[in-house]
mmCIF file of C-alpha atoms and ligand atoms in Angstrom:
data_model
loop_
_atom_site.group_PDB
_atom_site.id
_atom_site.type_symbol
_atom_site.label_atom_id
_atom_site.label_comp_id
_atom_site.label_asym_id
_atom_site.label_seq_id
_atom_site.Cartn_x
_atom_site.Cartn_y
_atom_site.Cartn_z
ATOM 1 C CA UNK A 1 115.654 -39.679 0.433
ATOM 2 C CA UNK A 2 118.703 -38.277 2.191
ATOM 3 C CA UNK A 3 121.225 -35.462 1.904
ATOM 4 C CA UNK A 4 124.726 -35.935 3.273
ATOM 5 C CA UNK A 5 126.496 -32.882 4.676
ATOM 6 C CA UNK A 6 130.296 -32.897 4.725
ATOM 7 C CA UNK A 7 131.735 -29.576 5.858
ATOM 8 C CA UNK A 8 132.185 -27.604 9.074
ATOM 9 C CA UNK A 9 130.367 -29.639 11.814
ATOM 10 C CA UNK A 10 129.236 -26.598 13.783
ATOM 11 C CA UNK A 11 127.494 -25.043 10.801
ATOM 12 C CA UNK A 12 126.184 -28.519 10.075
ATOM 13 C CA UNK A 13 123.993 -28.227 13.167
ATOM 14 C CA UNK A 14 122.408 -25.069 11.715
ATOM 15 C CA UNK A 15 121.763 -26.814 8.422
ATOM 16 C CA UNK A 16 120.261 -29.780 10.271
ATOM 17 C CA UNK A 17 117.826 -27.557 12.184
ATOM 18 C CA UNK A 18 116.793 -25.778 8.974
ATOM 19 C CA UNK A 19 116.097 -29.075 7.197
ATOM 20 C CA UNK A 20 114.163 -30.432 10.177
ATOM 21 C CA UNK A 21 112.002 -27.328 10.246
ATOM 22 C CA UNK A 22 111.451 -26.547 6.543
ATOM 23 C CA UNK A 23 112.089 -29.780 4.621
ATOM 24 C CA UNK A 24 111.458 -32.764 6.922
ATOM 25 C CA UNK A 25 110.946 -35.027 3.883
ATOM 26 C CA UNK A 26 114.697 -34.759 3.142
ATOM 27 C CA UNK A 27 116.680 -36.637 5.752
ATOM 28 C CA UNK A 28 119.784 -34.686 6.781
ATOM 29 C CA UNK A 29 122.854 -36.754 7.622
ATOM 30 C CA UNK A 30 126.201 -35.451 8.719
ATOM 31 C CA UNK A 31 129.491 -36.982 7.609
ATOM 32 C CA UNK A 32 130.834 -39.486 8.686
ATOM 33 C CA UNK A 33 127.499 -40.871 10.045
ATOM 34 C CA UNK A 34 125.953 -41.518 6.661
ATOM 35 C CA UNK A 35 123.699 -44.497 7.399
ATOM 36 C CA UNK A 36 122.691 -46.485 4.328
ATOM 37 C CA UNK A 37 124.670 -44.884 1.447
ATOM 38 C CA UNK A 38 122.145 -46.155 -1.132
ATOM 39 C CA UNK A 39 119.605 -43.657 0.226
ATOM 40 C CA UNK A 40 121.839 -40.606 -0.300
ATOM 41 C CA UNK A 41 120.908 -38.657 -3.428
ATOM 42 C CA UNK A 42 122.463 -35.309 -2.512
ATOM 43 C CA UNK A 43 125.836 -34.275 -1.124
ATOM 44 C CA UNK A 44 126.415 -30.809 0.358
ATOM 45 C CA UNK A 45 130.159 -30.516 0.752
ATOM 46 C CA UNK A 46 133.294 -28.450 0.677
ATOM 47 C CA UNK A 47 135.245 -31.551 -0.410
ATOM 48 C CA UNK A 48 133.649 -34.838 -1.519
ATOM 49 C CA UNK A 49 134.816 -38.028 0.182
ATOM 50 C CA UNK A 50 137.473 -40.055 -1.621
ATOM 51 C CA UNK A 51 136.175 -42.701 -4.020
ATOM 52 C CA UNK A 52 132.857 -40.884 -4.381
ATOM 53 C CA UNK A 53 131.205 -43.468 -6.634
ATOM 54 C CA UNK A 54 132.060 -46.374 -4.355
ATOM 55 C CA UNK A 55 131.099 -44.389 -1.292
ATOM 56 C CA UNK A 56 127.801 -42.870 -2.527
ATOM 57 C CA UNK A 57 126.466 -45.051 -5.365
ATOM 58 C CA UNK A 58 123.050 -43.315 -5.680
ATOM 59 C CA UNK A 59 124.312 -39.731 -5.713
ATOM 60 C CA UNK A 60 122.573 -37.328 -8.152
ATOM 61 C CA UNK A 61 123.872 -33.890 -7.201
ATOM 62 C CA UNK A 62 126.969 -32.478 -5.523
ATOM 63 C CA UNK A 63 126.140 -29.096 -4.002
ATOM 64 C CA UNK A 64 129.244 -27.055 -3.147
ATOM 65 C CA UNK A 65 129.076 -25.112 0.107
ATOM 66 C CA UNK A 66 131.126 -22.429 -1.700
ATOM 67 C CA UNK A 67 130.701 -20.170 -4.761
ATOM 68 C CA UNK A 68 133.973 -21.446 -6.233
ATOM 69 C CA UNK A 69 134.323 -25.101 -7.234
ATOM 70 C CA UNK A 70 138.054 -25.330 -7.982
ATOM 71 C CA UNK A 71 138.552 -27.615 -4.961
ATOM 72 C CA UNK A 72 136.831 -30.390 -6.944
ATOM 73 C CA UNK A 73 138.789 -32.605 -9.311
ATOM 74 C CA UNK A 74 136.149 -32.970 -12.031
ATOM 75 C CA UNK A 75 138.037 -35.856 -13.628
ATOM 76 C CA UNK A 76 137.443 -37.852 -10.425
ATOM 77 C CA UNK A 77 133.672 -37.209 -10.377
ATOM 78 C CA UNK A 78 131.222 -39.458 -12.236
ATOM 79 C CA UNK A 79 130.216 -37.954 -15.636
ATOM 80 C CA UNK A 80 126.534 -38.050 -14.788
ATOM 81 C CA UNK A 81 126.914 -36.158 -11.510
ATOM 82 C CA UNK A 82 125.528 -32.596 -11.528
ATOM 83 C CA UNK A 83 127.664 -30.043 -9.672
ATOM 84 C CA UNK A 84 125.980 -26.925 -8.319
ATOM 85 C CA UNK A 85 127.783 -23.996 -6.716
ATOM 86 C CA UNK A 86 126.497 -21.955 -3.790
ATOM 87 C CA UNK A 87 124.733 -18.727 -4.723
ATOM 88 C CA UNK A 88 124.031 -17.577 -1.174
ATOM 89 C CA UNK A 89 123.144 -13.837 -1.153
ATOM 90 C CA UNK A 90 125.354 -13.509 1.954
ATOM 91 C CA UNK A 91 128.391 -14.361 -0.211
ATOM 92 C CA UNK A 92 127.564 -11.555 -2.630
ATOM 93 C CA UNK A 93 127.049 -9.169 0.274
ATOM 94 C CA UNK A 94 130.357 -10.183 1.883
ATOM 95 C CA UNK A 95 132.296 -9.820 -1.358
ATOM 96 C CA UNK A 96 130.887 -6.341 -1.996
ATOM 97 C CA UNK A 97 131.744 -5.329 1.571
ATOM 98 C CA UNK A 98 135.300 -6.673 1.362
ATOM 99 C CA UNK A 99 136.058 -5.324 -2.132
ATOM 100 C CA UNK A 100 134.819 -1.895 -1.038
ATOM 101 C CA UNK A 101 136.949 -1.994 2.103
ATOM 102 C CA UNK A 102 140.044 -3.105 0.168
ATOM 103 C CA UNK A 103 139.531 -0.527 -2.578
ATOM 104 C CA UNK A 104 139.156 2.307 -0.071
ATOM 105 C CA UNK A 105 142.053 0.999 2.043
ATOM 106 C CA UNK A 106 144.364 1.255 -0.969
ATOM 107 C CA UNK A 107 142.770 4.371 -2.452
ATOM 108 C CA UNK A 108 142.992 6.336 0.838
ATOM 109 C CA UNK A 109 146.484 4.925 1.627
ATOM 110 C CA UNK A 110 145.342 3.654 5.011
ATOM 111 C CA UNK A 111 148.295 1.226 5.146
ATOM 112 C CA UNK A 112 150.693 4.159 4.883
ATOM 113 C CA UNK A 113 148.839 6.076 7.602
ATOM 114 C CA UNK A 114 148.835 3.035 9.914
ATOM 115 C CA UNK A 115 152.595 2.734 9.466
ATOM 116 C CA UNK A 116 153.076 6.478 10.053
ATOM 117 C CA UNK A 117 151.054 6.219 13.284
ATOM 118 C CA UNK A 118 153.309 3.405 14.504
ATOM 119 C CA UNK A 119 156.317 5.587 13.675
ATOM 120 C CA UNK A 120 154.825 8.695 15.329
ATOM 121 C CA UNK A 121 154.885 10.522 12.026
ATOM 122 C CA UNK A 122 152.143 13.023 11.042
ATOM 123 C CA UNK A 123 152.004 13.626 7.309
ATOM 124 C CA UNK A 124 149.198 14.024 4.797
ATOM 125 C CA UNK A 125 149.545 12.691 1.255
ATOM 126 C CA UNK A 126 147.849 14.130 -1.817
ATOM 127 C CA UNK A 127 144.383 12.692 -2.298
ATOM 128 C CA UNK A 128 143.512 11.635 -5.805
ATOM 129 C CA UNK A 129 139.724 11.872 -6.264
ATOM 130 C CA UNK A 130 137.808 8.645 -6.895
ATOM 131 C CA UNK A 131 136.827 9.968 -10.321
ATOM 132 C CA UNK A 132 140.520 9.724 -11.295
ATOM 133 C CA UNK A 133 141.110 6.218 -9.914
ATOM 134 C CA UNK A 134 140.045 3.707 -12.535
ATOM 135 C CA UNK A 135 139.034 0.295 -11.242
ATOM 136 C CA UNK A 136 139.267 -2.873 -13.279
ATOM 137 C CA UNK A 137 137.412 -6.002 -12.217
ATOM 138 C CA UNK A 138 138.754 -9.315 -13.560
ATOM 139 C CA UNK A 139 135.671 -11.548 -13.817
ATOM 140 C CA UNK A 140 132.219 -10.127 -14.415
ATOM 141 C CA UNK A 141 130.101 -12.987 -13.143
ATOM 142 C CA UNK A 142 127.724 -13.066 -10.211
ATOM 143 C CA UNK A 143 130.230 -11.510 -7.794
ATOM 144 C CA UNK A 144 132.374 -9.354 -10.086
ATOM 145 C CA UNK A 145 129.278 -7.645 -11.475
ATOM 146 C CA UNK A 146 127.909 -6.953 -8.008
ATOM 147 C CA UNK A 147 131.254 -5.492 -6.881
ATOM 148 C CA UNK A 148 131.749 -3.412 -10.032
ATOM 149 C CA UNK A 149 128.248 -1.968 -9.840
ATOM 150 C CA UNK A 150 128.637 -1.078 -6.180
ATOM 151 C CA UNK A 151 132.000 0.677 -6.665
ATOM 152 C CA UNK A 152 130.509 2.963 -9.314
ATOM 153 C CA UNK A 153 128.433 4.578 -6.556
ATOM 154 C CA UNK A 154 131.680 5.932 -4.977
ATOM 155 C CA UNK A 155 132.489 7.784 -8.180
ATOM 156 C CA UNK A 156 135.181 5.391 -9.436
ATOM 157 C CA UNK A 157 135.184 4.766 -13.192
ATOM 158 C CA UNK A 158 134.831 0.962 -13.351
ATOM 159 C CA UNK A 159 135.554 -1.489 -16.136
ATOM 160 C CA UNK A 160 135.346 -5.248 -16.161
ATOM 161 C CA UNK A 161 136.765 -8.180 -18.074
ATOM 162 C CA UNK A 162 135.150 -11.541 -18.797
ATOM 163 C CA UNK A 163 135.528 -14.416 -21.241
ATOM 164 C CA UNK A 164 132.393 -13.419 -23.170
ATOM 165 C CA UNK A 165 130.983 -9.928 -23.718
ATOM 166 C CA UNK A 166 128.751 -8.712 -20.897
ATOM 167 C CA UNK A 167 126.379 -5.770 -20.781
ATOM 168 C CA UNK A 168 126.442 -4.193 -17.314
ATOM 169 C CA UNK A 169 124.941 -0.703 -16.933
ATOM 170 C CA UNK A 170 127.563 1.833 -15.831
ATOM 171 C CA UNK A 171 130.502 -0.541 -16.432
ATOM 172 C CA UNK A 172 132.863 -0.510 -19.428
ATOM 173 C CA UNK A 173 132.954 -4.167 -20.413
ATOM 174 C CA UNK A 174 135.805 -6.009 -22.147
ATOM 175 C CA UNK A 175 135.934 -9.619 -23.279
ATOM 176 C CA UNK A 176 138.618 -12.144 -24.128
ATOM 177 C CA UNK A 177 142.403 -12.141 -24.443
ATOM 178 C CA UNK A 178 142.383 -9.613 -27.289
ATOM 179 C CA UNK A 179 140.761 -7.005 -25.010
ATOM 180 C CA UNK A 180 142.974 -7.679 -21.985
ATOM 181 C CA UNK A 181 145.676 -5.093 -22.846
ATOM 182 C CA UNK A 182 143.216 -2.188 -23.129
ATOM 183 C CA UNK A 183 141.454 -3.286 -19.962
ATOM 184 C CA UNK A 184 144.700 -3.515 -17.967
ATOM 185 C CA UNK A 185 146.066 -0.218 -19.302
ATOM 186 C CA UNK A 186 143.043 1.530 -17.806
ATOM 187 C CA UNK A 187 143.061 -0.217 -14.394
ATOM 188 C CA UNK A 188 144.696 1.852 -11.630
ATOM 189 C CA UNK A 189 143.278 -0.700 -9.207
ATOM 190 C CA UNK A 190 142.812 -4.311 -10.263
ATOM 191 C CA UNK A 191 140.372 -6.587 -8.451
ATOM 192 C CA UNK A 192 140.557 -10.303 -9.263
ATOM 193 C CA UNK A 193 137.232 -12.148 -8.828
ATOM 194 C CA UNK A 194 137.869 -14.870 -11.367
ATOM 195 C CA UNK A 195 137.158 -18.548 -10.840
ATOM 196 C CA UNK A 196 140.295 -20.697 -10.715
ATOM 197 C CA UNK A 197 140.560 -22.735 -13.923
ATOM 198 C CA UNK A 198 143.334 -23.946 -16.214
ATOM 199 C CA UNK A 199 143.025 -20.625 -18.096
ATOM 200 C CA UNK A 200 143.158 -18.334 -15.068
ATOM 201 C CA UNK A 201 145.724 -20.089 -12.844
ATOM 202 C CA UNK A 202 148.737 -17.780 -12.444
ATOM 203 C CA UNK A 203 147.092 -14.940 -14.388
ATOM 204 C CA UNK A 204 148.353 -12.355 -11.860
ATOM 205 C CA UNK A 205 151.993 -12.443 -12.932
ATOM 206 C CA UNK A 206 154.813 -10.154 -14.060
ATOM 207 C CA UNK A 207 153.593 -9.989 -17.664
ATOM 208 C CA UNK A 208 150.186 -8.794 -16.474
ATOM 209 C CA UNK A 209 151.570 -6.353 -13.888
ATOM 210 C CA UNK A 210 153.722 -4.752 -16.617
ATOM 211 C CA UNK A 211 150.579 -3.887 -18.548
ATOM 212 C CA UNK A 212 149.015 -2.001 -15.621
ATOM 213 C CA UNK A 213 149.582 1.738 -15.107
ATOM 214 C CA UNK A 214 152.633 2.407 -12.929
ATOM 215 C CA UNK A 215 151.807 2.291 -9.204
ATOM 216 C CA UNK A 216 148.566 0.334 -9.607
ATOM 217 C CA UNK A 217 146.973 -1.441 -6.635
ATOM 218 C CA UNK A 218 146.031 -5.126 -6.581
ATOM 219 C CA UNK A 219 143.195 -6.862 -4.761
ATOM 220 C CA UNK A 220 142.878 -10.639 -4.994
ATOM 221 C CA UNK A 221 139.624 -12.127 -3.733
ATOM 222 C CA UNK A 222 139.487 -14.935 -6.278
ATOM 223 C CA UNK A 223 141.842 -17.771 -5.349
ATOM 224 C CA UNK A 224 145.433 -17.823 -4.142
ATOM 225 C CA UNK A 225 146.627 -19.708 -7.213
ATOM 226 C CA UNK A 226 145.634 -16.820 -9.466
ATOM 227 C CA UNK A 227 148.718 -15.022 -8.162
ATOM 228 C CA UNK A 228 152.388 -15.807 -8.758
ATOM 229 C CA UNK A 229 153.446 -14.585 -5.338
ATOM 230 C CA UNK A 230 157.127 -13.906 -6.130
ATOM 231 C CA UNK A 231 156.008 -11.740 -9.075
ATOM 232 C CA UNK A 232 153.980 -9.570 -6.704
ATOM 233 C CA UNK A 233 156.996 -8.957 -4.470
ATOM 234 C CA UNK A 234 159.071 -8.027 -7.517
ATOM 235 C CA UNK A 235 156.373 -5.666 -8.850
ATOM 236 C CA UNK A 236 156.158 -3.936 -5.452
ATOM 237 C CA UNK A 237 159.965 -3.667 -5.199
ATOM 238 C CA UNK A 238 160.117 -2.086 -8.653
ATOM 239 C CA UNK A 239 157.263 0.326 -7.901
ATOM 240 C CA UNK A 240 155.238 -1.218 -10.697
ATOM 241 C CA UNK A 241 152.554 -1.879 -8.069
ATOM 242 C CA UNK A 242 152.017 0.319 -4.996
ATOM 243 C CA UNK A 243 150.209 -2.100 -2.684
ATOM 244 C CA UNK A 244 148.078 -5.207 -2.490
ATOM 245 C CA UNK A 245 145.222 -6.652 -0.479
ATOM 246 C CA UNK A 246 145.081 -10.444 -0.558
ATOM 247 C CA UNK A 247 142.249 -12.445 0.946
ATOM 248 C CA UNK A 248 143.448 -15.663 -0.645
ATOM 249 C CA UNK A 249 146.912 -17.227 -0.686
ATOM 250 C CA UNK A 250 148.488 -20.155 -2.481
ATOM 251 C CA UNK A 251 148.896 -21.942 0.863
ATOM 252 C CA UNK A 252 146.392 -21.030 3.554
ATOM 253 C CA UNK A 253 147.868 -20.227 5.973
ATOM 254 C CA UNK A 254 151.137 -19.281 4.288
ATOM 255 C CA UNK A 255 154.232 -20.810 5.967
ATOM 256 C CA UNK A 256 155.709 -18.826 8.878
ATOM 257 C CA UNK A 257 158.726 -17.792 6.792
ATOM 258 C CA UNK A 258 156.605 -16.485 3.901
ATOM 259 C CA UNK A 259 157.758 -12.930 3.028
ATOM 260 C CA UNK A 260 154.178 -11.591 2.859
ATOM 261 C CA UNK A 261 153.854 -11.853 6.674
ATOM 262 C CA UNK A 262 156.406 -9.062 7.065
ATOM 263 C CA UNK A 263 155.636 -7.003 3.954
ATOM 264 C CA UNK A 264 153.881 -3.786 4.982
ATOM 265 C CA UNK A 265 152.851 -3.101 1.391
ATOM 266 C CA UNK A 266 150.577 -6.144 1.535
ATOM 267 C CA UNK A 267 147.486 -6.577 3.666
ATOM 268 C CA UNK A 268 146.584 -10.258 4.089
ATOM 269 C CA UNK A 269 143.354 -11.656 5.507
ATOM 270 C CA UNK A 270 142.615 -15.376 6.085
ATOM 271 C CA UNK A 271 140.077 -16.027 3.291
ATOM 272 C CA UNK A 272 137.257 -14.163 5.030
ATOM 273 C CA UNK A 273 135.915 -11.931 2.246
ATOM 274 C CA UNK A 274 132.676 -13.900 2.261
ATOM 275 C CA UNK A 275 131.253 -16.887 4.089
ATOM 276 C CA UNK A 276 128.233 -19.025 3.354
ATOM 277 C CA UNK A 277 125.554 -18.460 6.005
ATOM 278 C CA UNK A 278 123.182 -21.409 6.495
ATOM 279 C CA UNK A 279 120.213 -19.101 7.186
ATOM 280 C CA UNK A 280 120.441 -17.322 3.814
ATOM 281 C CA UNK A 281 121.920 -20.240 1.860
ATOM 282 C CA UNK A 282 119.229 -22.702 2.930
ATOM 283 C CA UNK A 283 116.386 -21.218 0.813
ATOM 284 C CA UNK A 284 118.719 -21.223 -2.217
ATOM 285 C CA UNK A 285 119.667 -24.862 -1.641
ATOM 286 C CA UNK A 286 116.086 -25.936 -0.970
ATOM 287 C CA UNK A 287 114.874 -24.214 -4.135
ATOM 288 C CA UNK A 288 117.448 -26.229 -6.104
ATOM 289 C CA UNK A 289 116.512 -29.489 -4.358
ATOM 290 C CA UNK A 290 112.853 -28.913 -5.256
ATOM 291 C CA UNK A 291 113.834 -28.018 -8.819
ATOM 292 C CA UNK A 292 115.790 -31.246 -9.087
ATOM 293 C CA UNK A 293 112.871 -33.235 -7.689
ATOM 294 C CA UNK A 294 110.565 -31.657 -10.311
ATOM 295 C CA UNK A 295 113.102 -32.332 -13.088
ATOM 296 C CA UNK A 296 113.753 -28.592 -13.649
ATOM 297 C CA UNK A 297 117.165 -26.976 -14.236
ATOM 298 C CA UNK A 298 118.959 -25.938 -11.043
ATOM 299 C CA UNK A 299 120.400 -22.461 -10.462
ATOM 300 C CA UNK A 300 124.188 -22.236 -10.333
ATOM 301 C CA UNK A 301 124.860 -25.508 -12.133
ATOM 302 C CA UNK A 302 128.545 -25.720 -13.051
ATOM 303 C CA UNK A 303 129.643 -26.241 -16.636
ATOM 304 C CA UNK A 304 132.132 -29.019 -15.981
ATOM 305 C CA UNK A 305 133.899 -28.533 -19.336
ATOM 306 C CA UNK A 306 134.468 -24.823 -18.640
ATOM 307 C CA UNK A 307 135.416 -25.509 -15.019
ATOM 308 C CA UNK A 308 133.176 -22.837 -13.443
HETATM 309 P P1 NDP B 1 130.871 -16.675 -11.974
HETATM 310 O O1 NDP B 1 131.006 -18.033 -12.541
HETATM 311 O O2 NDP B 1 129.515 -16.081 -11.799
HETATM 312 O O3 NDP B 1 131.715 -15.631 -12.864
HETATM 313 C C1 NDP B 1 133.000 -15.881 -13.306
HETATM 314 C C2 NDP B 1 133.434 -14.729 -14.215
HETATM 315 O O4 NDP B 1 134.798 -14.938 -14.598
HETATM 316 C C3 NDP B 1 132.620 -14.652 -15.493
HETATM 317 O O5 NDP B 1 132.413 -13.310 -15.870
HETATM 318 C C4 NDP B 1 133.530 -15.351 -16.505
HETATM 319 O O6 NDP B 1 133.346 -14.937 -17.847
HETATM 320 C C5 NDP B 1 134.879 -14.900 -16.022
HETATM 321 N N1 NDP B 1 135.910 -15.798 -16.517
HETATM 322 C C6 NDP B 1 136.071 -17.128 -16.257
HETATM 323 N N2 NDP B 1 137.134 -17.609 -16.940
HETATM 324 C C7 NDP B 1 137.640 -16.571 -17.632
HETATM 325 C C8 NDP B 1 138.721 -16.428 -18.525
HETATM 326 N N3 NDP B 1 139.498 -17.481 -18.864
HETATM 327 N N4 NDP B 1 138.948 -15.222 -19.071
HETATM 328 C C9 NDP B 1 138.169 -14.164 -18.768
HETATM 329 N N5 NDP B 1 137.117 -14.224 -17.916
HETATM 330 C C10 NDP B 1 136.865 -15.419 -17.364
HETATM 331 O O7 NDP B 1 131.652 -16.683 -10.582
HETATM 332 P P2 NDP B 1 131.392 -15.770 -9.280
HETATM 333 O O8 NDP B 1 131.412 -14.341 -9.703
HETATM 334 O O9 NDP B 1 130.223 -16.259 -8.528
HETATM 335 O O10 NDP B 1 132.682 -16.141 -8.388
HETATM 336 C C11 NDP B 1 133.985 -15.870 -8.862
HETATM 337 C C12 NDP B 1 135.023 -16.459 -7.929
HETATM 338 O O11 NDP B 1 135.119 -15.706 -6.715
HETATM 339 C C13 NDP B 1 134.768 -17.881 -7.414
HETATM 340 O O12 NDP B 1 135.041 -18.842 -8.398
HETATM 341 C C14 NDP B 1 135.736 -17.963 -6.250
HETATM 342 O O13 NDP B 1 136.996 -18.365 -6.709
HETATM 343 C C15 NDP B 1 135.829 -16.505 -5.769
HETATM 344 N N6 NDP B 1 135.226 -16.365 -4.441
HETATM 345 C C16 NDP B 1 136.031 -15.979 -3.390
HETATM 346 C C17 NDP B 1 135.509 -15.821 -2.113
HETATM 347 C C18 NDP B 1 136.355 -15.333 -0.992
HETATM 348 O O14 NDP B 1 135.936 -15.419 0.172
HETATM 349 N N7 NDP B 1 137.528 -14.801 -1.224
HETATM 350 C C19 NDP B 1 134.087 -16.089 -1.820
HETATM 351 C C20 NDP B 1 133.315 -16.438 -2.997
HETATM 352 C C21 NDP B 1 133.885 -16.583 -4.260
HETATM 353 P P3 NDP B 1 131.930 -15.168 -18.616
HETATM 354 O O15 NDP B 1 131.004 -14.150 -18.007
HETATM 355 O O16 NDP B 1 132.229 -14.875 -20.017
HETATM 356 O O17 NDP B 1 131.529 -16.589 -18.323
#
């Protein structure tokens, strides 16, 4: 039985060594050297090859190398194929680290101080205590919950919004469209950790920004397509929003003439909030492979109807 890996070749070598050492019964093959396709039951990939069914006729499970699965076109995948997302603890750790950094960067106005330093200008601004800066987390799943819970420890009042009602100790939880207005009205800092689906694409737009308190901050660590980028510029120009930290962009990298490159109110990073680490992801993947071999449910299986 074989697993085909189709993602970053350098990390592929790490995965290969881990399989050789801990699961020698599963033959590890690296795209495009796939050998006999009829022997491949598992695909570990960022993007599946085109014409998946023709290419890998015996495939049982597509394991994403990422936590998000929006890069897959589910309509192109065989109905019987299970899709499992990556629940590497290193991703959770990275997202907590990045969301904390971004929250404190905006909260402590570090962008303003960096600009003042460049201008040779020494001036302190009033510091609003964390207890008065309300944080709202869009998406209370694996990652949103971890981020929300961590930020509470800094003294921020934190609320979260999901599709269905969640119960997270220390977090004020909201669910569904009918609760969105109340949630937004109490979010001085909005962190988007939603999956990208038909329902969430473009959710960060003018209509949403208008429901936030004046001067709110925005952090997007979900996907670039959650944000209508021109609406962010407008909200910043109007003072509706005070600043933004974006780890994800509609086009990565954005074109050279994209206005965000030169906008000092926006901090952009090249999709680095979290990265799958083979060393910590391997035990998670192997556990799922063994579960599949025993006919047990896998952890992180995607609901293909829901899209996440
Ligand atoms: P989960 O599937 O665990 O959680 C998703 C959350 O979003 C759930 O709370 C879900 O609600 C909520 N949600 C989904 N659709 C809607 C909707 N229409 N309305 C309201 N709430 C909704 O995902 P994760 O937390 O593991 O990951 C979230 C996303 O983070 C990923 O999909 C990916 O896009 C992004 N990501 C970004 C990374 C980066 O480096 N920037 C790295 C890793 C992930 P419910 O609880 O009711 O199901």
